[in-house]
Amino acid sequence: MSSTAATSSSRSTTTPTPATPPATHTPPTSPAPPAAPRSAVDWRIRFAVLALIWGFSFLFIKVGTQGYAPLHVTLGRMIFGTAVLAAVLVAKRDRLPRTLRTWAHLAVAALLLNALPFSLFAYSELTIPSTLAGICNATSPLWGMALSVAALSEDRPTRRRVAGLGLGFLGVLTVLGAWQGFAGTDPLGTFMALGAALCYPIGWIYVRRTLAGSSNSSLSMSSAQLMLATLQLAVVTPFFTSLPTSFPVVPLLAIIALGALGTGFAFLLQYGLVAEVGPTTAQMVTYFIPVIATAAGVAVLDEHLSWNTPVGALIVLAGAALTQSRPRSTA
């Protein structure tokens, strides 16, 4: 679940990308980063670490909500994530965007790609397992494809991608146990998690149409976006919940990990991966996240896993992969 990312999806790259969450998590187009010096740590190891961090993010949310209100979890996540990026921004002597227009568009991006989906996931995990939230997150490419079919994005739907869309939503119905009337699944929590996944492609489309051609670095744009999301949550949270009366240690540590690792450090990892191996390879991390989220929920939180959950998750991932695929060139 990402939380932040500096890549593009399988689309071409043309503009610096603000921060987005994990999950499918690859945002709209961003210029291929300049060739970065090769890291001392092999990219495959960093890829695996990124998948683990984003996969465990749903577990961190669940643990965080066991001690704090959902909005406190999200606000804490944003504070610690912003702190990481701000520290790197200062260390690299980069600067924040300077134009009011850029900040205004980033404010909308912050709402659609951070504040709103992160809050929805936190609220959803009050009533649904972290495993289900992780699987719902994997539907983001499907929502993106659905929006393109509805002519809300520039991507032209193809038969292959429409088939992937249908297959993916069949997987969602399988996960939810549609044949048994969704028994055992909280509808509101599930809809909130699916709504969070829908926020991402809407945000990506908005960013592509408003921030293309920005001269600011991806780090600068993402840092500003996280700052704005933190401010939005700081303003809204007091209206919906009171200050914590106690500070349980384990949930607090989960929130710190969710922010510093899942939102801040994960962005830096993915940005490095995009620079080294390209966005197409880097975005493959998306397909490992629900697997890790499911394994973590079952192993650590002892969440129940019926047969239809992993089967449906595999169908969702197959559909998502199909929507992102391209026919082989005959040339």
Coordinates of C-alpha atoms in Angstrom, one line a residue:
M1 CA 0.0 0.0 0.0
S2 CA 2.2 2.3 -0.5
S3 CA 2.2 4.6 0.2
T4 CA 4.6 6.7 -1.9
A5 CA 6.0 6.1 -5.3
A6 CA 8.0 7.9 -7.9
T7 CA 7.3 5.6 -10.8
S8 CA 4.7 5.5 -13.5
S9 CA 2.5 2.6 -14.3
S10 CA 3.0 0.8 -17.6
R11 CA 2.3 4.1 -19.3
S12 CA 5.0 6.3 -20.8
T13 CA 6.9 8.6 -18.4
T14 CA 6.7 12.3 -18.9
T15 CA 6.5 14.3 -15.6
P16 CA 7.7 14.2 -12.0
T17 CA 5.4 12.1 -9.9
P18 CA 3.9 13.0 -6.6
A19 CA 3.7 10.5 -3.8
T20 CA 1.2 7.7 -3.9
P21 CA 0.4 4.7 -1.8
P22 CA 1.6 1.2 -2.3
A23 CA -0.5 -0.7 -3.6
T24 CA -0.7 -0.8 -7.0
H25 CA 0.9 1.6 -6.3
T26 CA 2.5 3.1 -9.3
P27 CA 1.4 6.7 -10.0
P28 CA 0.9 8.6 -13.1
T29 CA 3.6 9.4 -15.6
S30 CA 6.9 10.8 -14.6
P31 CA 10.0 11.4 -16.6
A32 CA 12.4 8.5 -16.5
P33 CA 14.7 9.5 -13.7
P34 CA 18.2 10.3 -14.7
A35 CA 20.5 7.3 -14.6
A36 CA 21.3 6.9 -11.0
P37 CA 24.6 5.5 -9.7
R38 CA 24.2 1.8 -9.1
S39 CA 23.5 1.0 -5.5
A40 CA 25.8 -1.2 -3.5
V41 CA 22.7 -3.4 -2.7
D42 CA 21.4 -5.4 -5.6
W43 CA 18.1 -4.1 -7.0
R44 CA 16.4 -7.5 -6.5
I45 CA 17.1 -7.3 -2.8
R46 CA 15.7 -3.7 -2.7
F47 CA 12.7 -4.9 -4.7
A48 CA 12.0 -7.6 -2.2
V49 CA 12.4 -5.2 0.7
L50 CA 9.9 -2.8 -0.9
A51 CA 7.4 -5.6 -1.4
L52 CA 7.7 -6.7 2.2
I53 CA 7.3 -3.1 3.5
W54 CA 4.2 -2.4 1.4
G55 CA 2.8 -5.9 2.1
F56 CA 3.2 -5.4 5.9
S57 CA 1.6 -1.9 5.7
F58 CA -1.8 -3.4 6.0
L59 CA -0.8 -5.3 9.2
F60 CA 0.7 -2.1 10.6
I61 CA -2.7 -0.3 9.9
K62 CA -4.6 -3.1 11.7
V63 CA -2.3 -3.0 14.7
G64 CA -2.4 0.8 14.8
T65 CA -6.2 0.9 14.9
Q66 CA -6.1 -1.5 17.9
G67 CA -4.8 1.4 20.0
Y68 CA -5.7 4.6 18.1
A69 CA -8.6 6.1 16.1
P70 CA -8.3 5.5 12.3
L71 CA -7.6 9.2 11.6
H72 CA -4.9 9.2 14.3
V73 CA -3.3 6.3 12.5
T74 CA -3.4 8.1 9.2
L75 CA -2.2 11.4 10.6
G76 CA 0.7 9.7 12.4
R77 CA 1.5 7.9 9.2
M78 CA 1.7 11.1 7.3
I79 CA 3.8 12.9 9.9
F80 CA 6.5 10.2 10.0
G81 CA 6.4 9.7 6.2
T82 CA 6.8 13.4 5.6
A83 CA 9.6 13.7 8.2
V84 CA 11.6 11.1 6.2
L85 CA 11.2 12.8 2.8
A86 CA 11.8 16.2 4.4
A87 CA 15.1 15.0 5.9
V88 CA 16.2 13.6 2.5
L89 CA 15.1 16.8 0.7
V90 CA 17.3 18.9 3.1
A91 CA 20.2 16.5 2.8
K92 CA 20.1 16.7 -1.1
R93 CA 19.6 20.4 -0.9
D94 CA 16.6 20.2 -3.1
R95 CA 13.8 22.7 -2.9
L96 CA 10.0 22.6 -2.7
P97 CA 7.9 23.8 -5.6
R98 CA 7.5 27.6 -5.8
T99 CA 4.4 28.3 -7.9
L100 CA 1.0 28.6 -6.4
R101 CA -0.5 26.6 -9.3
T102 CA 1.7 23.6 -8.5
W103 CA 0.8 23.7 -4.8
A104 CA -2.9 24.0 -5.6
H105 CA -2.8 20.9 -7.8
L106 CA -0.7 19.0 -5.3
A107 CA -3.3 19.8 -2.7
V108 CA -5.9 17.9 -4.7
A109 CA -3.3 15.1 -5.4
A110 CA -2.6 14.9 -1.6
L111 CA -6.3 14.4 -0.9
L112 CA -6.9 11.8 -3.7
L113 CA -3.6 9.8 -3.3
N114 CA -2.8 10.1 0.4
A115 CA -5.3 11.6 2.9
L116 CA -8.5 10.0 1.6
P117 CA -7.4 6.5 0.6
F118 CA -5.1 6.1 3.7
S119 CA -8.0 7.1 5.9
L120 CA -10.4 4.8 4.2
F121 CA -8.1 1.9 4.6
A122 CA -7.7 2.7 8.3
Y123 CA -11.4 2.8 8.8
S124 CA -12.0 -0.3 6.8
E125 CA -9.6 -2.3 8.9
L126 CA -11.8 -1.7 12.0
T127 CA -14.2 -4.3 10.5
I128 CA -12.3 -6.3 7.9
P129 CA -9.1 -8.4 8.1
S130 CA -5.9 -6.8 6.9
T131 CA -5.7 -9.7 4.3
L132 CA -8.9 -8.5 2.7
A133 CA -7.7 -4.8 2.7
G134 CA -4.5 -5.9 1.0
I135 CA -6.4 -7.7 -1.7
C136 CA -8.8 -4.8 -2.2
N137 CA -5.8 -2.6 -2.7
A138 CA -4.7 -4.8 -5.6
T139 CA -7.9 -3.8 -7.5
S140 CA -6.5 -0.3 -8.2
P141 CA -5.3 -1.2 -11.8
L142 CA -8.8 -2.6 -12.4
W143 CA -10.4 0.6 -11.4
G144 CA -8.0 2.5 -13.6
M145 CA -9.0 0.3 -16.5
A146 CA -12.7 0.8 -15.7
L147 CA -12.1 4.6 -15.8
S148 CA -10.4 4.3 -19.2
V149 CA -13.3 2.4 -20.5
A150 CA -15.5 5.2 -19.3
A151 CA -13.3 7.6 -21.3
L152 CA -12.0 9.3 -18.2
S153 CA -8.3 8.8 -19.1
E154 CA -6.2 8.9 -22.1
D155 CA -5.6 5.2 -22.3
R156 CA -7.5 3.4 -25.0
P157 CA -9.1 0.2 -23.9
T158 CA -8.3 -3.0 -25.8
R159 CA -10.0 -6.4 -25.9
R160 CA -7.1 -7.7 -23.8
R161 CA -7.5 -5.0 -21.2
V162 CA -11.3 -5.2 -21.0
A163 CA -11.0 -9.0 -20.5
G164 CA -8.6 -8.3 -17.7
L165 CA -11.1 -6.0 -16.2
G166 CA -13.8 -8.6 -16.3
L167 CA -11.5 -11.2 -14.9
G168 CA -10.4 -9.0 -12.1
F169 CA -13.8 -8.2 -10.9
L170 CA -14.7 -11.8 -11.0
G171 CA -11.8 -12.3 -8.6
V172 CA -13.2 -9.6 -6.3
L173 CA -16.6 -11.4 -6.2
T174 CA -14.7 -14.7 -5.5
V175 CA -12.8 -13.1 -2.6
L176 CA -16.1 -11.7 -1.2
G177 CA -17.9 -15.0 -1.6
A178 CA -20.7 -13.5 -3.7
W179 CA -22.4 -17.0 -4.2
Q180 CA -23.1 -17.1 -0.5
G181 CA -24.4 -13.6 -0.2
F182 CA -21.1 -12.1 1.0
A183 CA -21.6 -13.9 4.3
G184 CA -18.9 -13.2 6.9
T185 CA -17.8 -10.0 5.1
D186 CA -18.5 -6.5 6.4
P187 CA -20.0 -4.7 3.4
L188 CA -19.1 -1.2 4.6
G189 CA -15.5 -2.0 5.5
T190 CA -15.1 -3.7 2.2
F191 CA -16.6 -0.9 0.2
M192 CA -14.3 1.6 2.0
A193 CA -11.2 -0.5 1.1
L194 CA -12.4 -0.7 -2.5
G195 CA -13.1 3.0 -2.5
A196 CA -9.6 3.6 -1.3
A197 CA -8.2 1.6 -4.2
L198 CA -10.5 3.7 -6.6
C199 CA -9.0 6.9 -5.3
Y200 CA -5.6 6.1 -6.7
P201 CA -6.4 6.0 -10.5
I202 CA -8.6 9.0 -10.1
G203 CA -5.7 10.8 -8.5
W204 CA -3.3 9.6 -11.2
I205 CA -5.5 10.9 -14.0
Y206 CA -5.7 14.2 -12.2
V207 CA -2.0 14.5 -11.8
R208 CA -1.3 13.5 -15.4
R209 CA -3.7 16.3 -16.6
T210 CA -2.5 19.1 -14.3
L211 CA 1.1 18.6 -13.4
A212 CA 2.6 17.3 -16.7
G213 CA 5.8 19.2 -17.6
S214 CA 6.7 20.3 -14.1
S215 CA 10.3 21.1 -13.7
N216 CA 10.4 20.1 -10.1
S217 CA 12.0 16.9 -9.0
S218 CA 10.0 13.8 -8.0
L219 CA 11.4 14.1 -4.4
S220 CA 10.4 17.8 -4.3
M221 CA 6.8 17.1 -5.6
S222 CA 6.3 14.1 -3.3
S223 CA 7.6 16.0 -0.2
A224 CA 5.2 18.9 -0.9
Q225 CA 2.3 16.5 -1.5
L226 CA 2.9 14.6 1.8
M227 CA 3.2 17.9 3.7
L228 CA -0.2 19.0 2.2
A229 CA -1.8 15.7 3.1
T230 CA -0.5 16.0 6.7
L231 CA -1.9 19.5 6.9
Q232 CA -5.3 18.3 5.6
L233 CA -5.5 15.6 8.1
A234 CA -4.3 17.8 10.9
V235 CA -7.2 20.2 10.1
V236 CA -9.9 17.5 9.7
T237 CA -9.0 15.0 12.5
P238 CA -10.1 17.2 15.5
F239 CA -13.6 17.4 14.0
F240 CA -14.0 13.6 13.9
T241 CA -12.2 12.3 17.0
S242 CA -10.7 13.6 20.2
L243 CA -7.0 13.4 21.3
P244 CA -5.8 10.0 22.5
T245 CA -6.1 9.5 26.3
S246 CA -3.3 7.0 26.3
F247 CA -0.5 6.0 24.0
P248 CA -0.2 2.2 23.7
V249 CA 3.4 1.3 22.7
V250 CA 2.9 -1.5 20.2
P251 CA 0.2 0.3 18.1
L252 CA 2.4 3.5 18.2
L253 CA 5.4 1.6 16.9
A254 CA 3.1 0.2 14.1
I255 CA 2.2 3.7 13.1
I256 CA 5.8 4.9 13.2
A257 CA 6.7 1.9 10.9
L258 CA 3.8 2.6 8.7
G259 CA 4.9 6.2 8.2
A260 CA 8.6 6.1 8.2
L261 CA 9.0 2.8 6.3
G262 CA 5.7 2.3 4.4
T263 CA 5.4 5.9 3.3
G264 CA 8.8 7.6 3.5
F265 CA 11.5 5.0 3.0
A266 CA 9.4 3.0 0.5
F267 CA 9.2 6.1 -1.7
L268 CA 13.0 6.4 -1.7
L269 CA 13.4 2.6 -2.5
Q270 CA 11.0 2.7 -5.4
Y271 CA 12.4 5.9 -6.9
G272 CA 15.8 4.2 -6.8
L273 CA 14.4 1.1 -8.5
V274 CA 12.8 3.1 -11.3
A275 CA 16.0 5.0 -11.9
E276 CA 18.0 1.7 -12.1
V277 CA 15.6 -0.9 -13.8
G278 CA 12.8 1.3 -15.2
P279 CA 9.1 1.7 -14.2
T280 CA 7.9 -1.5 -15.9
T281 CA 10.1 -3.7 -13.8
A282 CA 9.6 -1.6 -10.6
Q283 CA 5.8 -1.7 -10.9
M284 CA 5.8 -5.5 -10.7
V285 CA 6.1 -5.1 -6.9
T286 CA 2.3 -4.5 -7.1
Y287 CA 1.7 -8.2 -7.6
F288 CA 3.6 -9.3 -4.5
I289 CA 1.9 -6.9 -2.1
P290 CA -1.4 -8.8 -1.6
V291 CA 0.5 -12.1 -1.2
I292 CA 2.6 -10.7 1.5
A293 CA -0.3 -8.9 3.2
T294 CA -2.2 -12.1 3.3
A295 CA 0.7 -14.1 4.7
A296 CA 1.4 -11.5 7.3
G297 CA -2.2 -11.3 8.4
V298 CA -2.5 -15.0 8.8
A299 CA 0.9 -15.6 10.4
V300 CA 1.1 -12.6 12.7
L301 CA -2.5 -11.6 13.4
D302 CA -4.0 -15.2 13.1
E303 CA -6.6 -14.0 10.7
H304 CA -8.9 -16.6 9.2
L305 CA -8.3 -17.5 5.6
S306 CA -11.0 -19.4 3.7
W307 CA -10.3 -21.0 0.3
N308 CA -12.0 -18.3 -1.7
T309 CA -9.7 -15.6 -0.4
P310 CA -6.4 -16.8 -2.0
V311 CA -8.2 -18.1 -5.1
G312 CA -9.9 -14.8 -5.6
A313 CA -6.7 -12.9 -5.0
L314 CA -5.0 -14.9 -7.7
I315 CA -7.8 -14.1 -10.1
V316 CA -7.6 -10.4 -9.2
L317 CA -3.9 -10.3 -9.8
A318 CA -4.3 -12.1 -13.1
G319 CA -6.9 -9.6 -14.2
A320 CA -4.8 -6.7 -13.1
A321 CA -1.7 -8.1 -15.0
L322 CA -3.8 -8.5 -18.1
T323 CA -5.1 -4.9 -18.0
Q324 CA -1.4 -3.7 -17.8
S325 CA -0.1 -6.0 -20.6
R326 CA 0.6 -5.0 -24.1
P327 CA 0.2 -7.2 -27.2
R328 CA 3.5 -8.4 -28.6
S329 CA 4.8 -6.4 -31.5
T330 CA 4.7 -8.2 -34.8
A331 CA 7.4 -6.1 -36.2

